[in-house]
Structure formats: C-alpha cells, structure tokens
Coordinates of N, CA and C in Angstrom, one line a residue:
X1 N -82.2 18.7 -16.7 CA -81.0 17.9 -17.0 C -81.1 17.5 -18.4
X2 N -80.0 17.8 -19.2 CA -80.0 17.5 -20.6 C -80.1 16.0 -20.9
X3 N -80.8 15.7 -21.9 CA -81.0 14.3 -22.3 C -80.0 14.0 -23.4
X4 N -79.1 13.0 -23.2 CA -78.1 12.7 -24.2 C -78.8 11.9 -25.3
X5 N -78.4 12.2 -26.5 CA -78.9 11.5 -27.6 C -77.8 10.6 -28.3
X6 N -78.2 9.4 -28.5 CA -77.3 8.5 -29.1 C -77.0 8.9 -30.6
X7 N -75.7 8.9 -30.9 CA -75.3 9.2 -32.3 C -75.4 8.0 -33.1
X8 N -76.2 8.1 -34.2 CA -76.4 6.9 -35.0 C -75.0 6.4 -35.7
X9 N -74.8 5.2 -35.6 CA -73.5 4.6 -36.1 C -73.9 3.9 -37.4
X10 N -73.3 4.3 -38.5 CA -73.6 3.6 -39.8 C -73.2 2.2 -39.8
X11 N -73.9 1.3 -40.4 CA -73.6 -0.1 -40.4 C -72.3 -0.3 -41.1
X12 N -71.5 -1.3 -40.7 CA -70.2 -1.5 -41.3 C -70.4 -2.0 -42.8
X13 N -69.5 -1.6 -43.6 CA -69.6 -1.9 -45.0 C -69.5 -3.5 -45.1
X14 N -70.1 -4.1 -46.1 CA -70.1 -5.5 -46.2 C -68.7 -6.1 -46.4
X15 N -68.4 -7.2 -45.7 CA -67.1 -7.8 -45.8 C -66.9 -8.6 -47.1
X16 N -68.0 -8.9 -47.8 CA -67.9 -9.6 -49.1 C -68.3 -8.6 -50.2
X17 N -67.5 -8.7 -51.3 CA -67.9 -7.7 -52.4 C -69.2 -8.0 -53.0
X18 N -69.7 -7.1 -53.7 CA -71.0 -7.2 -54.4 C -70.9 -8.4 -55.4
X19 N -72.1 -8.7 -55.9 CA -72.2 -9.8 -56.8 C -71.4 -9.5 -58.1
X20 N -71.4 -8.3 -58.5 CA -70.6 -7.9 -59.7 C -69.7 -6.8 -59.3
X21 N -68.6 -7.2 -58.7 CA -67.7 -6.2 -58.1 C -66.8 -5.4 -59.1
X22 N -66.6 -4.1 -58.8 CA -65.6 -3.3 -59.5 C -64.9 -2.6 -58.4
X23 N -63.6 -2.8 -58.3 CA -62.7 -3.5 -59.2 C -62.8 -5.0 -59.1
X24 N -62.3 -5.7 -60.1 CA -62.5 -7.2 -60.1 C -61.4 -7.8 -59.2
X25 N -61.7 -9.0 -58.8 CA -60.7 -9.8 -58.1 C -59.9 -10.6 -59.1
X26 N -58.6 -10.8 -58.7 CA -57.7 -11.5 -59.7 C -58.1 -13.0 -59.9
X27 N -57.8 -13.5 -61.0 CA -58.1 -15.0 -61.2 C -57.3 -15.8 -60.3
X28 N -57.8 -17.0 -60.1 CA -57.2 -17.9 -59.1 C -55.7 -18.2 -59.3
X29 N -55.3 -18.4 -60.6 CA -53.9 -18.7 -60.9 C -53.1 -17.5 -61.4
X30 N -53.5 -16.3 -61.0 CA -52.9 -15.1 -61.5 C -51.4 -15.1 -61.2
X31 N -50.9 -15.5 -60.0 CA -49.5 -15.4 -59.7 C -48.7 -16.4 -60.6
X32 N -49.2 -17.6 -60.7 CA -48.6 -18.6 -61.6 C -48.5 -18.1 -63.0
X33 N -49.6 -17.7 -63.6 CA -49.7 -17.3 -65.0 C -48.8 -16.1 -65.2
X34 N -48.9 -15.1 -64.3 CA -48.0 -13.9 -64.4 C -46.5 -14.2 -64.4
X35 N -46.2 -15.1 -63.4 CA -44.8 -15.5 -63.3 C -44.3 -16.2 -64.6
X36 N -45.1 -17.1 -65.1 CA -44.7 -17.8 -66.3 C -44.5 -16.9 -67.5
X37 N -45.4 -15.9 -67.6 CA -45.3 -15.0 -68.7 C -44.1 -14.1 -68.6
X38 N -43.8 -13.6 -67.5 CA -42.6 -12.8 -67.3 C -41.3 -13.6 -67.5
X39 N -41.3 -14.8 -67.0 CA -40.1 -15.6 -67.1 C -39.9 -16.0 -68.6
X40 N -41.0 -16.3 -69.3 CA -40.9 -16.7 -70.7 C -40.4 -15.5 -71.5
X41 N -40.9 -14.3 -71.2 CA -40.4 -13.1 -71.9 C -38.9 -12.8 -71.7
X42 N -38.5 -13.0 -70.4 CA -37.1 -12.8 -70.1 C -36.2 -13.8 -70.8
X43 N -36.7 -15.1 -70.8 CA -35.9 -16.2 -71.5 C -35.8 -15.9 -73.0
X44 N -36.9 -15.4 -73.6 CA -36.8 -15.0 -75.0 C -35.7 -13.9 -75.2
X45 N -35.7 -12.9 -74.3 CA -34.7 -11.9 -74.4 C -33.3 -12.4 -74.3
X46 N -33.1 -13.3 -73.3 CA -31.7 -13.9 -73.1 C -31.3 -14.7 -74.3
X47 N -32.3 -15.3 -75.0 CA -32.0 -16.1 -76.2 C -31.5 -15.3 -77.4
X48 N -31.7 -13.9 -77.3 CA -31.2 -13.1 -78.3 C -29.7 -12.6 -78.1
X49 N -29.2 -12.9 -76.9 CA -27.9 -12.5 -76.5 C -26.8 -13.4 -77.2
X50 N -25.6 -12.9 -77.2 CA -24.5 -13.7 -77.9 C -24.2 -13.1 -79.2
X51 N -23.1 -13.6 -79.8 CA -22.6 -13.1 -81.0 C -23.2 -13.7 -82.2
X52 N -23.8 -14.8 -82.1 CA -24.5 -15.5 -83.2 C -25.9 -14.8 -83.5
X53 N -26.6 -15.4 -84.4 CA -27.9 -14.9 -84.7 C -28.9 -15.3 -83.6
X54 N -29.9 -14.4 -83.4 CA -30.9 -14.7 -82.4 C -31.6 -16.0 -82.6
X55 N -32.1 -16.6 -81.6 CA -32.8 -17.8 -81.7 C -34.1 -17.6 -82.5
X56 N -34.6 -16.4 -82.5 CA -35.8 -16.1 -83.2 C -35.6 -15.4 -84.5
X57 N -34.4 -15.2 -84.9 CA -34.1 -14.3 -86.0 C -34.7 -14.8 -87.3
X58 N -34.7 -16.1 -87.5 CA -35.3 -16.7 -88.7 C -36.8 -16.3 -88.9
X59 N -37.6 -16.5 -87.8 CA -39.0 -16.1 -87.8 C -39.1 -14.6 -87.9
X60 N -38.3 -13.8 -87.2 CA -38.4 -12.4 -87.3 C -38.1 -11.9 -88.7
X61 N -37.1 -12.5 -89.4 CA -36.8 -12.0 -90.7 C -37.9 -12.4 -91.7
X62 N -38.5 -13.6 -91.5 CA -39.6 -14.0 -92.4 C -40.8 -13.0 -92.2
X63 N -41.1 -12.7 -91.0 CA -42.2 -11.8 -90.7 C -41.9 -10.4 -91.3
X64 N -40.7 -9.9 -91.0 CA -40.4 -8.6 -91.5 C -40.4 -8.5 -93.0
X65 N -40.1 -9.6 -93.7 CA -40.1 -9.6 -95.1 C -41.5 -9.4 -95.7
X66 N -42.5 -9.7 -94.9 CA -43.9 -9.6 -95.4 C -44.4 -8.1 -95.1
X67 N -43.6 -7.3 -94.4 CA -44.0 -5.9 -94.2 C -43.4 -5.1 -95.3
X68 N -44.0 -5.1 -96.5 CA -43.4 -4.6 -97.7 C -44.0 -3.3 -98.2
X69 N -44.9 -2.7 -97.5 CA -45.6 -1.5 -98.1 C -44.7 -0.3 -97.9
X70 N -45.3 0.9 -98.2 CA -44.5 2.1 -98.1 C -44.9 2.9 -96.9
X71 N -44.0 3.9 -96.5 CA -44.3 4.7 -95.3 C -45.4 5.7 -95.5
X72 N -46.0 5.8 -96.7 CA -47.0 6.9 -96.9 C -48.4 6.4 -97.2
X73 N -48.7 5.1 -97.1 CA -50.0 4.7 -97.5 C -51.0 4.8 -96.3
X74 N -52.2 4.4 -96.5 CA -53.3 4.6 -95.4 C -53.0 3.6 -94.3
X75 N -52.6 2.4 -94.6 CA -52.4 1.4 -93.5 C -51.3 1.9 -92.6
X76 N -50.3 2.5 -93.1 CA -49.2 3.1 -92.3 C -49.8 4.2 -91.4
X77 N -50.8 4.9 -91.8 CA -51.4 5.9 -90.9 C -52.1 5.2 -89.7
X78 N -52.7 4.1 -89.9 CA -53.2 3.3 -88.7 C -52.1 2.9 -87.8
X79 N -51.0 2.5 -88.4 CA -49.8 2.1 -87.5 C -49.3 3.3 -86.8
X80 N -49.3 4.4 -87.4 CA -48.8 5.7 -86.7 C -49.7 6.0 -85.5
X81 N -51.1 5.8 -85.7 CA -52.0 6.1 -84.6 C -51.8 5.2 -83.4
X82 N -51.5 3.9 -83.7 CA -51.2 3.0 -82.6 C -49.9 3.3 -82.0
X83 N -48.9 3.9 -82.8 CA -47.7 4.3 -82.2 C -47.8 5.4 -81.2
X84 N -48.8 6.3 -81.5 CA -49.1 7.4 -80.5 C -49.7 6.8 -79.2
X85 N -50.6 5.9 -79.4 CA -51.3 5.3 -78.2 C -50.3 4.6 -77.3
X86 N -49.3 3.9 -77.9 CA -48.3 3.2 -77.1 C -47.2 4.1 -76.6
X87 N -47.1 5.3 -77.2 CA -46.1 6.3 -76.8 C -46.5 7.3 -75.8
X88 N -46.5 8.6 -76.2 CA -46.9 9.6 -75.2 C -48.2 9.5 -74.6
X89 N -49.2 9.2 -75.5 CA -50.6 9.0 -75.0 C -50.7 7.9 -74.0
X90 N -50.0 6.8 -74.2 CA -50.0 5.7 -73.3 C -49.5 6.0 -71.9
X91 N -48.7 7.0 -71.8 CA -48.2 7.4 -70.5 C -49.1 8.5 -69.8
X92 N -49.8 9.3 -70.6 CA -50.7 10.3 -70.1 C -52.0 9.7 -69.6
X93 N -52.5 8.8 -70.3 CA -53.8 8.2 -69.9 C -53.8 7.6 -68.6
X94 N -52.8 6.8 -68.2 CA -52.8 6.2 -66.9 C -52.7 7.2 -65.8
X95 N -51.9 8.3 -66.0 CA -51.8 9.4 -65.0 C -53.2 10.1 -64.8
X96 N -53.9 10.3 -65.9 CA -55.2 10.9 -65.8 C -56.2 10.0 -65.1
X97 N -56.1 8.7 -65.5 CA -57.0 7.7 -64.8 C -56.7 7.6 -63.3
X98 N -55.4 7.6 -63.0 CA -55.1 7.5 -61.6 C -55.6 8.7 -60.8
X99 N -55.5 9.9 -61.4 CA -56.1 11.1 -60.7 C -57.6 11.0 -60.6
X100 N -58.3 10.6 -61.6 CA -59.7 10.5 -61.6 C -60.2 9.5 -60.5
X101 N -59.5 8.4 -60.5 CA -59.9 7.4 -59.5 C -59.7 7.9 -58.0
X102 N -58.6 8.6 -57.8 CA -58.3 9.2 -56.5 C -59.4 10.2 -56.1
X103 N -59.8 11.1 -57.1 CA -60.8 12.1 -56.8 C -62.1 11.5 -56.3
X104 N -62.5 10.3 -56.9 CA -63.7 9.6 -56.5 C -63.5 8.7 -55.3
X105 N -62.4 8.8 -54.6 CA -62.2 8.0 -53.4 C -61.7 6.6 -53.7
X106 N -61.3 6.3 -55.0 CA -60.8 5.0 -55.3 C -59.3 5.0 -55.4
X107 N -58.6 5.4 -54.3 CA -57.2 5.6 -54.4 C -56.5 4.2 -54.5
X108 N -57.2 3.1 -54.0 CA -56.6 1.8 -54.1 C -56.4 1.4 -55.6
X109 N -57.5 1.6 -56.4 CA -57.4 1.3 -57.8 C -56.4 2.2 -58.5
X110 N -56.4 3.5 -58.0 CA -55.5 4.4 -58.6 C -54.0 4.0 -58.4
X111 N -53.7 3.5 -57.2 CA -52.4 3.0 -56.9 C -52.0 1.8 -57.8
X112 N -53.0 1.0 -58.0 CA -52.8 -0.2 -58.9 C -52.5 0.2 -60.3
X113 N -53.3 1.2 -60.8 CA -53.1 1.7 -62.2 C -51.7 2.3 -62.3
X114 N -51.3 3.1 -61.3 CA -50.0 3.8 -61.4 C -48.9 2.8 -61.4
X115 N -49.0 1.8 -60.5 CA -47.9 0.8 -60.4 C -47.7 0.0 -61.6
X116 N -48.9 -0.4 -62.2 CA -48.8 -1.3 -63.4 C -48.4 -0.5 -64.7
X117 N -48.9 0.7 -64.8 CA -48.7 1.4 -66.1 C -47.5 2.4 -66.1
X118 N -47.2 2.9 -65.0 CA -46.1 3.9 -64.9 C -44.8 3.3 -64.3
X119 N -44.9 2.9 -63.0 CA -43.8 2.4 -62.3 C -43.2 1.1 -63.0
X120 N -44.0 0.2 -63.5 CA -43.5 -1.0 -64.2 C -42.7 -0.7 -65.4
X121 N -43.1 0.4 -66.1 CA -42.4 0.8 -67.3 C -41.0 1.2 -66.9
X122 N -40.8 1.9 -65.8 CA -39.5 2.4 -65.3 C -38.7 1.2 -64.7
X123 N -39.3 0.4 -63.9 CA -38.6 -0.6 -63.1 C -38.4 -1.9 -63.9
X124 N -39.2 -2.2 -64.8 CA -39.1 -3.5 -65.5 C -38.6 -3.2 -67.0
X125 N -39.3 -2.5 -67.8 CA -39.0 -2.4 -69.2 C -37.6 -1.8 -69.4
X126 N -37.3 -0.6 -68.8 CA -36.1 0.1 -69.1 C -34.8 -0.7 -68.7
X127 N -34.8 -1.4 -67.5 CA -33.6 -2.2 -67.2 C -33.5 -3.4 -68.2
X128 N -34.6 -4.0 -68.6 CA -34.5 -5.2 -69.5 C -34.0 -4.7 -70.9
X129 N -34.4 -3.5 -71.3 CA -33.9 -3.0 -72.6 C -32.4 -2.8 -72.5
X130 N -31.9 -2.2 -71.4 CA -30.5 -2.0 -71.3 C -29.7 -3.3 -71.2
X131 N -30.3 -4.3 -70.5 CA -29.6 -5.6 -70.3 C -29.5 -6.3 -71.6
X132 N -30.6 -6.4 -72.4 CA -30.6 -7.2 -73.6 C -30.0 -6.4 -74.7
X133 N -30.3 -5.1 -74.9 CA -29.7 -4.2 -75.8 C -29.7 -4.8 -77.2
X134 N -30.8 -5.3 -77.7 CA -30.9 -5.9 -79.0 C -31.1 -4.8 -80.1
X135 N -30.3 -4.9 -81.1 CA -30.4 -3.8 -82.2 C -31.8 -3.9 -82.9
X136 N -32.3 -2.7 -83.3 CA -33.6 -2.7 -83.9 C -33.4 -3.0 -85.4
X137 N -34.6 -3.3 -86.1 CA -34.5 -3.5 -87.5 C -33.9 -2.3 -88.2
X138 N -33.3 -2.5 -89.4 CA -32.7 -1.4 -90.1 C -33.8 -0.5 -90.7
X139 N -33.5 0.8 -90.7 CA -34.3 1.8 -91.3 C -35.8 1.9 -90.8
X140 N -35.9 2.1 -89.5 CA -37.3 2.3 -88.9 C -38.0 3.5 -89.5
X141 N -39.3 3.5 -89.6 CA -40.1 4.5 -90.2 C -40.5 5.6 -89.3
X142 N -40.2 5.5 -88.0 CA -40.5 6.5 -87.0 C -39.2 6.6 -86.1
X143 N -39.2 7.7 -85.4 CA -38.1 8.0 -84.5 C -38.1 7.0 -83.3
X144 N -37.1 6.3 -83.0 CA -37.0 5.3 -81.9 C -35.8 5.5 -81.1
X145 N -35.8 5.0 -79.9 CA -34.6 5.0 -79.1 C -33.8 3.7 -79.2
X146 N -32.9 3.5 -78.3 CA -32.1 2.3 -78.3 C -32.8 1.1 -77.7
X147 N -32.4 -0.1 -78.0 CA -32.9 -1.3 -77.4 C -34.2 -1.7 -78.0
X148 N -34.2 -2.8 -78.7 CA -35.5 -3.2 -79.3 C -36.3 -4.2 -78.5
X149 N -35.6 -4.8 -77.5 CA -36.3 -5.9 -76.7 C -36.4 -5.4 -75.3
X150 N -37.6 -5.5 -74.7 CA -38.9 -5.8 -75.3 C -39.6 -4.6 -75.8
X151 N -40.7 -4.7 -76.5 CA -41.4 -3.5 -77.0 C -42.0 -2.7 -75.9
X152 N -41.5 -1.5 -75.6 CA -42.1 -0.7 -74.6 C -43.5 -0.2 -75.0
X153 N -43.7 0.0 -76.3 CA -45.0 0.4 -76.8 C -46.1 -0.7 -76.6
X154 N -45.8 -1.9 -76.9 CA -46.7 -3.0 -76.7 C -46.9 -3.2 -75.2
X155 N -45.9 -3.1 -74.4 CA -46.0 -3.3 -73.0 C -47.0 -2.2 -72.4
X156 N -46.8 -1.0 -72.9 CA -47.7 0.1 -72.4 C -49.1 -0.1 -72.7
X157 N -49.4 -0.5 -74.0 CA -50.8 -0.7 -74.4 C -51.4 -1.9 -73.6
X158 N -50.6 -3.0 -73.4 CA -51.1 -4.2 -72.7 C -51.5 -3.9 -71.3
X159 N -50.6 -3.2 -70.6 CA -50.9 -2.9 -69.2 C -52.1 -1.9 -69.1
X160 N -52.2 -1.0 -70.0 CA -53.2 0.0 -69.9 C -54.6 -0.7 -70.1
X161 N -54.7 -1.5 -71.1 CA -56.1 -2.1 -71.4 C -56.4 -3.1 -70.3
X162 N -55.4 -3.8 -69.7 CA -55.7 -4.8 -68.7 C -56.2 -4.1 -67.4
X163 N -55.5 -3.0 -67.0 CA -55.9 -2.4 -65.7 C -57.2 -1.7 -65.9
X164 N -57.5 -1.2 -67.1 CA -58.8 -0.6 -67.4 C -59.9 -1.6 -67.2
X165 N -59.7 -2.8 -67.7 CA -60.7 -3.9 -67.5 C -60.9 -4.3 -66.1
X166 N -59.8 -4.2 -65.3 CA -59.9 -4.5 -63.9 C -60.7 -3.5 -63.1
X167 N -60.4 -2.2 -63.3 CA -60.9 -1.1 -62.4 C -62.1 -0.4 -62.9
X168 N -62.5 -0.6 -64.2 CA -63.6 0.2 -64.7 C -64.9 -0.5 -65.0
X169 N -64.8 -1.8 -65.4 CA -66.0 -2.4 -66.0 C -66.5 -3.6 -65.1
X170 N -67.9 -3.7 -65.0 CA -68.5 -4.9 -64.4 C -68.3 -6.1 -65.3
X171 N -68.5 -7.3 -64.7 CA -68.2 -8.5 -65.5 C -68.9 -8.6 -66.9
X172 N -70.1 -8.2 -67.0 CA -70.8 -8.3 -68.3 C -70.2 -7.5 -69.4
X173 N -69.7 -6.3 -69.0 CA -68.9 -5.5 -69.9 C -67.5 -5.9 -70.1
X174 N -66.9 -6.4 -69.0 CA -65.5 -6.8 -69.0 C -65.2 -7.9 -70.0
X175 N -66.2 -8.8 -70.2 CA -65.9 -9.9 -71.1 C -65.7 -9.4 -72.5
X176 N -66.5 -8.4 -72.9 CA -66.3 -7.8 -74.2 C -65.1 -6.9 -74.3
X177 N -64.7 -6.3 -73.1 CA -63.5 -5.5 -73.1 C -62.3 -6.3 -73.3
X178 N -62.3 -7.6 -72.7 CA -61.1 -8.4 -72.9 C -60.9 -8.8 -74.4
X179 N -62.0 -9.0 -75.1 CA -61.9 -9.2 -76.6 C -61.4 -8.0 -77.3
X180 N -61.9 -6.8 -77.0 CA -61.4 -5.6 -77.6 C -59.9 -5.4 -77.2
X181 N -59.5 -5.7 -76.0 CA -58.2 -5.5 -75.5 C -57.2 -6.4 -76.3
X182 N -57.6 -7.7 -76.5 CA -56.8 -8.6 -77.3 C -56.6 -8.1 -78.7
X183 N -57.6 -7.7 -79.3 CA -57.5 -7.1 -80.7 C -56.6 -5.9 -80.7
X184 N -56.7 -5.0 -79.8 CA -55.9 -3.8 -79.7 C -54.4 -4.2 -79.5
X185 N -54.1 -5.1 -78.6 CA -52.7 -5.5 -78.4 C -52.1 -6.2 -79.6
X186 N -52.9 -7.0 -80.2 CA -52.4 -7.7 -81.5 C -52.2 -6.6 -82.6
X187 N -53.0 -5.6 -82.7 CA -52.8 -4.6 -83.6 C -51.6 -3.8 -83.3
X188 N -51.3 -3.6 -82.1 CA -50.1 -2.8 -81.7 C -48.8 -3.6 -82.0
X189 N -48.9 -4.9 -81.8 CA -47.8 -5.8 -82.2 C -47.5 -5.7 -83.7
X190 N -48.6 -5.7 -84.4 CA -48.5 -5.6 -85.9 C -47.9 -4.2 -86.3
X191 N -48.3 -3.2 -85.6 CA -47.9 -1.8 -86.0 C -46.4 -1.6 -85.7
X192 N -45.9 -2.2 -84.7 CA -44.4 -2.1 -84.4 C -43.6 -2.7 -85.5
X193 N -44.1 -3.8 -86.0 CA -43.3 -4.5 -87.1 C -43.6 -3.8 -88.4
X194 N -44.8 -3.3 -88.6 CA -45.1 -2.6 -89.9 C -44.3 -1.4 -90.0
X195 N -44.0 -0.7 -88.9 CA -43.2 0.5 -88.9 C -41.7 0.2 -88.9
X196 N -41.4 -1.1 -88.9 CA -40.0 -1.5 -88.9 C -39.2 -1.0 -87.7
X197 N -39.9 -0.9 -86.6 CA -39.2 -0.4 -85.3 C -38.8 -1.5 -84.4
X198 N -39.4 -2.7 -84.5 CA -39.1 -3.8 -83.7 C -39.3 -5.1 -84.4
X199 N -38.6 -6.1 -84.0 CA -38.8 -7.5 -84.5 C -40.1 -8.1 -83.9
X200 N -40.6 -9.0 -84.6 CA -41.9 -9.7 -84.1 C -41.7 -10.2 -82.7
X201 N -40.6 -10.9 -82.4 CA -40.3 -11.5 -81.1 C -40.3 -10.4 -80.0
X202 N -39.7 -9.2 -80.3 CA -39.7 -8.1 -79.3 C -41.1 -7.7 -79.0
X203 N -42.0 -7.5 -80.0 CA -43.3 -7.1 -79.8 C -44.1 -8.1 -79.0
X204 N -44.0 -9.4 -79.3 CA -44.7 -10.4 -78.6 C -44.2 -10.5 -77.1
X205 N -42.9 -10.3 -76.9 CA -42.4 -10.3 -75.6 C -42.9 -9.2 -74.8
X206 N -43.1 -8.0 -75.4 CA -43.7 -6.9 -74.7 C -45.1 -7.1 -74.2
X207 N -45.9 -7.8 -75.0 CA -47.2 -8.2 -74.6 C -47.2 -9.2 -73.5
X208 N -46.4 -10.2 -73.6 CA -46.3 -11.2 -72.5 C -45.8 -10.6 -71.2
X209 N -44.8 -9.8 -71.3 CA -44.3 -9.2 -70.1 C -45.3 -8.2 -69.5
X210 N -46.0 -7.4 -70.3 CA -47.0 -6.5 -69.8 C -48.1 -7.3 -69.1
X211 N -48.6 -8.4 -69.7 CA -49.7 -9.2 -69.1 C -49.2 -9.8 -67.8
X212 N -48.0 -10.3 -67.8 CA -47.5 -11.0 -66.6 C -47.3 -10.0 -65.5
X213 N -46.8 -8.8 -65.7 CA -46.7 -7.8 -64.7 C -48.0 -7.4 -64.1
X214 N -49.0 -7.2 -65.0 CA -50.3 -6.8 -64.5 C -50.9 -7.9 -63.6
X215 N -50.8 -9.2 -64.0 CA -51.3 -10.3 -63.2 C -50.7 -10.4 -61.8
X216 N -49.3 -10.2 -61.8 CA -48.6 -10.2 -60.5 C -49.1 -9.0 -59.6
X217 N -49.2 -7.8 -60.2 CA -49.6 -6.7 -59.4 C -51.0 -6.8 -59.0
X218 N -51.8 -7.3 -59.9 CA -53.3 -7.6 -59.5 C -53.4 -8.4 -58.3
X219 N -52.6 -9.5 -58.2 CA -52.6 -10.3 -57.0 C -52.0 -9.6 -55.8
X220 N -51.0 -8.8 -56.0 CA -50.4 -8.0 -54.9 C -51.4 -7.0 -54.3
X221 N -52.2 -6.4 -55.2 CA -53.2 -5.4 -54.7 C -54.5 -6.1 -54.4
X222 N -54.6 -7.4 -54.4 CA -55.9 -8.1 -54.3 C -56.7 -7.6 -53.0
X223 N -56.0 -7.6 -51.9 CA -56.6 -7.2 -50.6 C -57.2 -5.8 -50.7
X224 N -56.4 -4.9 -51.2 CA -56.8 -3.5 -51.2 C -58.0 -3.3 -52.2
X225 N -57.9 -4.0 -53.4 CA -59.0 -3.9 -54.4 C -60.2 -4.5 -53.9
X226 N -60.1 -5.6 -53.1 CA -61.3 -6.3 -52.6 C -62.0 -5.4 -51.5
X227 N -61.2 -4.7 -50.7 CA -61.7 -3.8 -49.8 C -62.5 -2.6 -50.5
X228 N -61.9 -2.2 -51.5 CA -62.5 -1.1 -52.3 C -63.8 -1.6 -52.9
X229 N -63.9 -2.8 -53.4 CA -65.1 -3.3 -54.0 C -66.2 -3.4 -52.9
X230 N -65.8 -3.8 -51.7 CA -66.8 -3.9 -50.6 C -67.3 -2.5 -50.2
X231 N -66.4 -1.5 -50.1 CA -66.8 -0.2 -49.8 C -67.7 0.4 -50.9
X232 N -67.3 0.2 -52.2 CA -68.1 0.7 -53.3 C -69.5 0.1 -53.3
X233 N -69.6 -1.2 -52.9 CA -70.9 -1.8 -52.9 C -71.9 -1.2 -51.9
X234 N -71.3 -0.7 -50.8 CA -72.1 0.0 -49.7 C -72.1 1.5 -49.8
X235 N -71.5 2.0 -50.9 CA -71.5 3.5 -51.1 C -70.7 4.2 -50.0
X236 N -69.6 3.6 -49.5 CA -68.8 4.2 -48.4 C -67.4 4.2 -48.7
X237 N -67.0 4.7 -49.9 CA -65.6 4.8 -50.4 C -64.8 5.7 -49.5
X238 N -65.5 6.7 -48.9 CA -64.7 7.7 -48.2 C -64.6 7.5 -46.7
X239 N -65.3 6.4 -46.2 CA -65.2 6.1 -44.8 C -63.8 5.6 -44.3

C-alpha cells in the first residue's frame, strides 16, 4: 500500500514589512499634504485667469528679467540637458522602470510608477494646461507647445524622482536621494525659466502639483505596496 507523503507548505510571508522596507510606506499625512499641494497649484493657475495681469506676473517678470544670458553659452547647455530629462527621456524612463519592476515580480510598484509618471501626465497636466491656457513668455529658446501652466517638464521630473525614491531605495539611501531629488527639481525649475519657456510660477506649480499627485497616489497604493514589501522581505514576490 503506497504511503502518502505530506507536501511541505511554505510558511506564509510576514504580515509586517521588514525593518527597512522597499517599497516605502507613505508618510502619515500624505493625503493631507498631497491635497494641499494640488489645490494650491490649481488655485495659482486660476489666479492667472482673467483679462488683467496675472496675480504673479510682477514676480514672474522680475525673475525673468534676471535670465539675461544668451542661448549659446555653457549654462544654457545645462538647461538643455534638463529640458531633455523633463521631455522625451522623462517619459521613456518611467516606462522602462515599470517594465523592469514587472519582470522582477514587483508589478505593484510598477503600477504605481506608471500611474504617477505616465497616467497623471495625461489625466492631470494636459487638462489643466487646456483649462488655464496661459501664454508662454515671449521668444522661448526651445520648441514648446501651447499652454504654459503648469510646467509639464517640472511635473515629469518631480514625479519621476519621487517614485524612484519610494520603490528603489532603502531608508538609509532614500534620505540622500530626497536631497538629490530636491536639487534636481529646483534645477529643472530654473532651466524652464532660463530657456524662457515658462514663467517662474508655472514651474513652481508644476513641482507642487507633481509632488501632490505622487503623495495622493502613494496613499492610494499603500496597501499594495505594503504587501509587496512583506513579500519582498520573505523572498516570495512570485507567490
């Protein structure tokens, strides 16, 4: 008579994430902070509507008047490099990152990256640009489309560096990444005004809206990302 053998059952993956989880859990006030940032950006855009001068036009003109160099110097080359990062490259990198995460069984993080970096550009930035339809500064130094508010380039860079910090780095590295991300976003804001493609308020609003959208989506994906962190801690992403 054959003897049946018990099939070993792997232990369940831990219900609590590891001490240094990747992906990271959202901060406690992520929904509130994200909502405030998005609302503030939208309010700034609405303040530019109407037949009179924009509420921020004085500051925008003063800042733009300090951007006095020429389109051919070395500093402008740096601005052009940032323009590429916020443009075509800024859309390709999230798609590649999404694919790589999915290949390694991290489809939850991949979905978060795709939603924040790709879908949000289509669902949030483009409609707001059409709604506000703010004219760009005169004589931009690079080819641009219509609608200056908010800066799609700054939005793209902001969402990209934020989601990278969430899904790629452990806390010890993430702290330094946030510092780098802040510098990169600030540099992108500068580059948009240096190239005379957007007003300062447009670029700042792009950063605020990008950060707000990521915080809101981070909270929306919190359960899935937490489950992925638990599975990753036990080496069972594919179970």
